[in-house]
XYZ file of C-alpha atoms in Angstrom:
383
model
C 4.157 -11.737 -43.823
C 2.022 -14.621 -42.486
C -1.229 -13.700 -40.734
C -1.530 -13.426 -36.951
C -4.355 -14.781 -34.819
C -7.614 -12.957 -35.592
C -8.688 -13.426 -31.982
C -5.657 -11.513 -30.696
C -6.139 -8.946 -33.459
C -9.664 -8.333 -32.175
C -8.585 -8.178 -28.511
C -8.690 -4.722 -26.955
C -5.351 -2.925 -26.626
C -4.108 -2.659 -23.016
C -5.801 0.477 -21.614
C -3.334 1.611 -18.940
C -0.334 2.093 -21.273
C -2.583 4.074 -23.628
C -3.495 6.582 -20.908
C 0.064 6.808 -19.630
C 1.218 7.609 -23.156
C -1.003 10.724 -23.097
C 0.885 11.886 -20.020
C 4.034 12.143 -22.139
C 2.585 15.416 -23.482
C 1.968 16.891 -19.999
C 4.123 19.942 -19.244
C 3.833 19.873 -15.438
C 1.824 23.081 -15.156
C -0.656 21.684 -12.594
C 1.902 19.880 -10.431
C 3.261 16.322 -10.294
C 1.450 13.647 -12.272
C -1.294 11.912 -10.297
C -1.561 8.419 -11.756
C -4.866 6.853 -10.730
C -5.044 4.344 -13.582
C -4.017 1.072 -11.941
C -5.396 -0.777 -8.929
C -2.220 -1.014 -6.888
C -1.799 -0.551 -3.123
C 0.023 2.628 -2.192
C 1.958 1.155 0.710
C 4.715 -1.482 0.751
C 4.444 -5.122 1.776
C 4.950 -5.837 5.454
C 8.709 -5.873 6.186
C 8.483 -9.368 7.672
C 6.824 -10.589 4.473
C 9.630 -9.042 2.416
C 12.157 -10.865 4.617
C 10.300 -14.148 4.138
C 10.211 -13.584 0.375
C 13.944 -12.928 0.258
C 14.698 -15.979 2.375
C 12.485 -18.271 0.299
C 13.788 -16.929 -3.020
C 17.352 -17.668 -1.944
C 16.644 -21.327 -1.266
C 17.215 -24.128 -3.740
C 13.612 -25.361 -3.539
C 12.289 -22.122 -5.051
C 14.263 -22.818 -8.228
C 12.674 -26.229 -8.808
C 9.260 -27.202 -10.107
C 6.523 -27.318 -7.485
C 3.139 -29.045 -7.255
C 0.888 -28.287 -10.206
C -1.944 -27.071 -7.981
C 0.271 -25.123 -5.582
C 2.213 -25.548 -2.365
C 0.249 -27.540 0.184
C 1.048 -25.070 2.978
C -0.459 -22.153 1.065
C -3.488 -24.115 -0.073
C -4.119 -25.160 3.529
C -3.671 -21.610 4.841
C -5.981 -20.096 2.241
C -8.631 -22.774 2.730
C -8.644 -21.973 6.445
C -8.846 -18.247 5.689
C -11.761 -18.709 3.288
C -13.503 -20.838 5.913
C -13.091 -18.062 8.487
C -14.245 -15.239 6.204
C -17.306 -17.056 4.853
C -18.236 -19.009 7.978
C -18.220 -22.377 6.217
C -15.657 -25.158 5.999
C -13.734 -25.139 2.720
C -11.297 -28.086 2.406
C -7.698 -27.712 1.293
C -8.285 -29.905 -1.751
C -10.779 -27.330 -3.080
C -7.986 -24.762 -3.541
C -5.533 -24.442 -6.427
C -2.839 -21.750 -6.668
C -2.287 -19.836 -9.902
C 0.235 -17.405 -11.365
C -1.889 -14.321 -10.787
C -5.572 -13.460 -10.980
C -5.759 -12.854 -14.727
C -4.404 -16.325 -15.409
C -6.831 -17.773 -12.864
C -9.685 -16.245 -14.857
C -8.283 -17.293 -18.232
C -7.791 -20.892 -17.137
C -11.254 -20.993 -15.568
C -12.849 -19.800 -18.803
C -10.788 -22.310 -20.799
C -12.183 -25.117 -18.645
C -15.795 -23.933 -18.644
C -16.656 -22.733 -22.144
C -16.638 -24.946 -25.212
C -17.029 -23.962 -28.859
C -19.865 -21.468 -29.272
C -20.705 -21.374 -25.564
C -21.084 -17.880 -24.113
C -20.009 -16.127 -20.925
C -22.034 -13.330 -19.333
C -20.194 -10.261 -18.048
C -21.979 -7.414 -16.277
C -21.063 -4.121 -17.955
C -19.058 -2.102 -17.110
C -16.619 -4.989 -16.830
C -13.005 -5.511 -15.819
C -11.295 -5.025 -19.169
C -8.858 -7.946 -18.778
C -11.824 -10.312 -18.384
C -13.271 -9.111 -21.666
C -9.846 -9.271 -23.312
C -9.374 -12.867 -22.156
C -12.721 -13.955 -23.597
C -11.907 -12.374 -26.951
C -8.453 -13.961 -27.036
C -10.001 -17.359 -26.244
C -12.734 -16.961 -28.876
C -15.517 -17.131 -26.260
C -18.591 -14.986 -27.090
C -19.477 -12.424 -24.418
C -23.040 -11.604 -23.366
C -23.102 -8.109 -21.807
C -25.458 -7.517 -18.887
C -25.961 -3.778 -18.603
C -25.731 -2.378 -15.078
C -27.354 0.993 -14.433
C -26.064 3.963 -12.485
C -29.478 4.382 -10.858
C -29.044 0.873 -9.397
C -25.572 1.674 -8.073
C -24.167 -0.528 -10.860
C -25.520 -3.624 -9.093
C -26.450 -6.282 -11.686
C -30.013 -7.588 -11.736
C -30.494 -11.382 -11.964
C -34.059 -10.795 -13.182
C -32.807 -8.863 -16.208
C -30.091 -11.469 -16.769
C -32.634 -14.279 -17.032
C -33.763 -13.169 -20.492
C -30.152 -13.309 -21.773
C -29.203 -16.815 -20.628
C -29.639 -18.689 -23.909
C -26.341 -20.470 -24.603
C -24.601 -18.967 -21.554
C -22.199 -21.440 -19.918
C -20.990 -19.143 -17.117
C -21.940 -15.913 -15.345
C -19.031 -13.833 -14.045
C -19.409 -11.417 -11.127
C -16.723 -9.172 -9.627
C -17.447 -7.932 -6.099
C -16.251 -5.533 -4.809
C -16.391 -4.446 -8.406
C -13.680 -3.295 -10.738
C -14.251 -0.702 -12.234
C -17.117 0.768 -10.211
C -16.268 -0.215 -6.628
C -19.855 -1.438 -6.140
C -20.336 -4.170 -3.534
C -22.971 -6.729 -4.491
C -25.383 -7.583 -1.645
C -25.528 -11.262 -0.632
C -29.120 -11.508 -1.876
C -28.029 -10.424 -5.364
C -25.186 -12.948 -5.424
C -27.495 -15.704 -4.228
C -30.004 -14.662 -6.912
C -27.353 -15.164 -9.572
C -26.430 -18.536 -8.053
C -30.068 -19.611 -8.365
C -30.195 -18.298 -11.934
C -27.077 -20.257 -12.863
C -28.516 -23.466 -11.392
C -31.798 -22.920 -13.241
C -29.955 -22.691 -16.572
C -27.331 -25.372 -15.865
C -24.584 -22.741 -15.939
C -21.634 -21.920 -13.691
C -21.346 -18.899 -11.413
C -17.809 -17.491 -11.216
C -17.126 -14.763 -8.647
C -13.877 -12.803 -8.710
C -13.360 -11.624 -5.117
C -9.926 -10.052 -5.501
C -10.932 -7.107 -3.285
C -12.884 -8.922 -0.569
C -10.229 -8.110 2.060
C -11.300 -4.456 1.780
C -14.966 -5.002 2.618
C -16.269 -3.207 5.692
C -17.032 -5.472 8.673
C -20.748 -4.909 8.054
C -20.319 -6.289 4.510
C -18.798 -9.590 5.592
C -19.357 -12.400 4.849
C -19.828 -11.356 1.215
C -22.276 -14.205 0.568
C -23.388 -17.573 1.910
C -22.616 -19.782 -1.097
C -19.881 -21.770 0.633
C -22.404 -22.907 3.259
C -24.197 -25.001 0.629
C -22.901 -28.562 0.943
C -22.855 -28.869 -2.863
C -21.359 -25.415 -3.571
C -18.631 -26.855 -5.764
C -21.130 -28.253 -8.271
C -21.795 -24.839 -9.777
C -19.782 -22.103 -8.055
C -16.141 -21.088 -8.601
C -14.346 -18.557 -6.393
C -11.366 -16.519 -7.640
C -8.982 -14.763 -5.234
C -5.749 -12.805 -5.573
C -2.983 -12.155 -3.056
C -1.780 -9.096 -5.005
C -3.891 -6.442 -3.283
C -4.254 -7.606 0.312
C -0.552 -8.508 0.635
C 0.852 -5.801 -1.705
C 2.700 -8.320 -3.909
C 1.285 -7.920 -7.449
C 4.719 -8.487 -8.971
C 4.922 -11.979 -7.487
C 1.802 -13.152 -9.367
C -0.010 -15.423 -6.905
C -3.767 -16.038 -6.918
C -6.144 -18.919 -6.299
C -9.202 -20.803 -7.507
C -11.576 -22.567 -5.105
C -13.834 -25.116 -6.755
C -15.483 -28.501 -6.538
C -13.911 -31.826 -7.491
C -15.311 -32.120 -11.038
C -14.109 -28.692 -12.119
C -10.814 -29.158 -10.323
C -10.099 -32.398 -12.175
C -10.389 -30.584 -15.503
C -8.543 -27.536 -14.153
C -5.427 -29.626 -13.510
C -4.993 -29.950 -17.285
C -5.127 -26.175 -17.725
C -2.758 -25.611 -14.786
C -0.148 -27.970 -16.218
C -0.516 -26.537 -19.730
C -0.474 -22.817 -18.932
C 1.746 -22.456 -15.870
C 3.157 -25.839 -14.687
C 3.390 -24.297 -11.219
C 2.961 -20.882 -9.602
C 6.042 -19.017 -8.225
C 7.297 -21.103 -5.320
C 9.086 -18.529 -3.167
C 6.068 -16.265 -3.011
C 3.811 -19.177 -2.094
C 6.058 -20.129 0.812
C 6.153 -16.582 2.171
C 2.429 -16.026 1.730
C 1.603 -19.273 3.514
C 3.203 -17.712 6.595
C 1.519 -14.358 6.010
C -2.097 -15.494 5.724
C -2.441 -15.855 9.484
C 0.550 -13.870 10.733
C -0.465 -10.694 8.890
C -4.192 -10.798 9.639
C -4.121 -7.691 11.870
C -1.955 -5.839 9.332
C -4.466 -6.634 6.592
C -7.321 -5.347 8.752
C -5.424 -2.112 9.382
C -4.929 -1.688 5.632
C -8.645 -2.265 5.111
C -9.336 0.627 7.468
C -6.701 2.775 5.742
C -8.357 2.145 2.385
C -11.763 2.985 3.828
C -10.281 6.309 4.918
C -9.091 6.981 1.383
C -12.528 6.158 0.035
C -14.089 8.691 2.398
C -11.442 11.257 1.430
C -12.456 10.700 -2.200
C -16.122 11.156 -1.309
C -15.284 14.494 0.327
C -13.245 15.563 -2.707
C -16.035 14.582 -5.104
C -18.534 16.670 -3.130
C -16.499 19.750 -4.115
C -16.929 19.132 -7.856
C -19.885 21.032 -9.341
C -21.440 19.106 -12.201
C -19.631 15.846 -11.468
C -21.487 12.941 -9.838
C -20.012 10.082 -7.845
C -22.091 7.146 -9.093
C -20.227 4.399 -7.231
C -17.390 4.094 -4.709
C -15.740 1.135 -3.000
C -12.607 -0.975 -2.539
C -9.962 0.801 -4.663
C -12.266 2.621 -7.088
C -14.426 5.652 -7.741
C -16.695 5.776 -10.774
C -17.452 9.390 -11.680
C -20.088 10.697 -14.084
C -18.810 13.592 -16.163
C -20.552 16.987 -16.156
C -23.218 17.399 -18.821
C -21.189 19.979 -20.741
C -17.984 17.889 -20.756
C -16.795 16.019 -23.862
C -17.054 12.244 -23.981
C -15.015 10.217 -21.515
C -12.099 9.349 -23.806
C -11.587 12.971 -24.846
C -11.980 14.110 -21.240
C -9.467 11.564 -19.938
C -6.938 12.639 -22.564
C -7.445 16.308 -21.700
C -6.998 15.618 -17.983
C -3.776 13.706 -18.677
C -2.290 16.280 -21.056
C -3.408 19.499 -19.372
C -3.893 18.599 -15.702
C -1.525 15.691 -15.133
C -4.351 13.508 -13.800
C -4.455 9.980 -15.195
C -7.691 8.008 -15.025
C -9.364 5.420 -17.235
C -12.320 6.466 -19.405
C -15.500 4.431 -19.132
C -15.471 3.021 -22.700
C -12.383 0.983 -21.764
C -14.794 -1.006 -19.539
C -17.440 -1.744 -22.132
C -20.346 -0.235 -24.070
C -22.525 2.573 -22.747
C -19.826 4.101 -20.526
C -19.112 7.299 -22.481
C -19.995 9.538 -19.539
C -17.879 7.897 -16.847
C -14.308 8.023 -15.587
C -12.675 5.471 -13.264
C -10.143 6.713 -10.743
C -8.233 4.108 -8.691
C -7.326 5.876 -5.452
C -5.609 3.019 -3.616
C -2.113 4.346 -4.279
C -2.974 7.935 -3.254
C -2.655 9.246 0.284
C -5.470 11.444 1.563
C -3.380 14.582 0.995
C -3.084 13.618 -2.669
C -6.785 12.842 -2.982
C -7.499 16.325 -1.601
C -5.830 17.756 -4.741
C -8.386 16.190 -7.085
C -10.903 19.071 -7.089
C -8.262 21.482 -8.395
C -7.211 18.996 -11.086
C -10.766 18.165 -12.180
């Protein structure tokens, strides 16, 4: 048999199916399975959005190729939304639409990093980001984040690791920890990137779930030359509850965007057209609905905090957006063994810390977004 790609061979296996496979041995003794593995909203899309999706999907235009960089109406709507959230004008021609957030990241890395050039990821990291770098053959430079710092990365500690780094990637609010990076930290990384002639890429998939006191997330868009070194990634999956429609976006400057067009045409040709049409309507029309969902998710986060306070020996090291990052009790086995035991014996599915990078053997990530508060209240008995 001919050989397969060594880069794909070395890419991490998908974590969520691995944990769900453990649940096949669960006998139901503790109650229904509680699956807190995947960051997915636990409420449906707005009914008017579903109607718009159905209408657009039934039209002939949705079956044809669309613009490489996305439908103009959605690009315009998102540019206006970004401008409102960040308090700075972002033009429509800075926005490109992609077939989901993972592809947005993969294409961005393809454009930025050449042979031998490295990308810095704070650890723990979003596993699909690390998987993409491995599959692309891009070396990863881990930047360890510490529990005592709330898993906030330190640009001062990153400075010593910048040799050969072409891009720094931040995710805020963070997956897996839920940590929200303060604007001063983000601006510190922007300065570090400029100092080393590197790019700063920020994945802000969960920014719609920031508390009002945490917005705007940063002031980078206010810099007239922001596009010369900063790239913003956004996904519609969470805020609009449409992960199956695979729509995300990249906001960037003209030089990066010119190169990005090659990656867009090569990897996707165009993003799904029906979903873009419906979402273009929803960006403004569903603003109040999105704010209500932000408050709902904040309630679930507080419910998780209350549940965690009832767990002797466990420690809630970080909490935010869709995620809780729990430190295991001292007497517990390592995180992988503990996660398997919880799945098999307690019907509770969570992702062990090592799936998110080195040094995470004592942590467990639980994604509570799909769990109502009554379900979250069951966690102490399961844990």
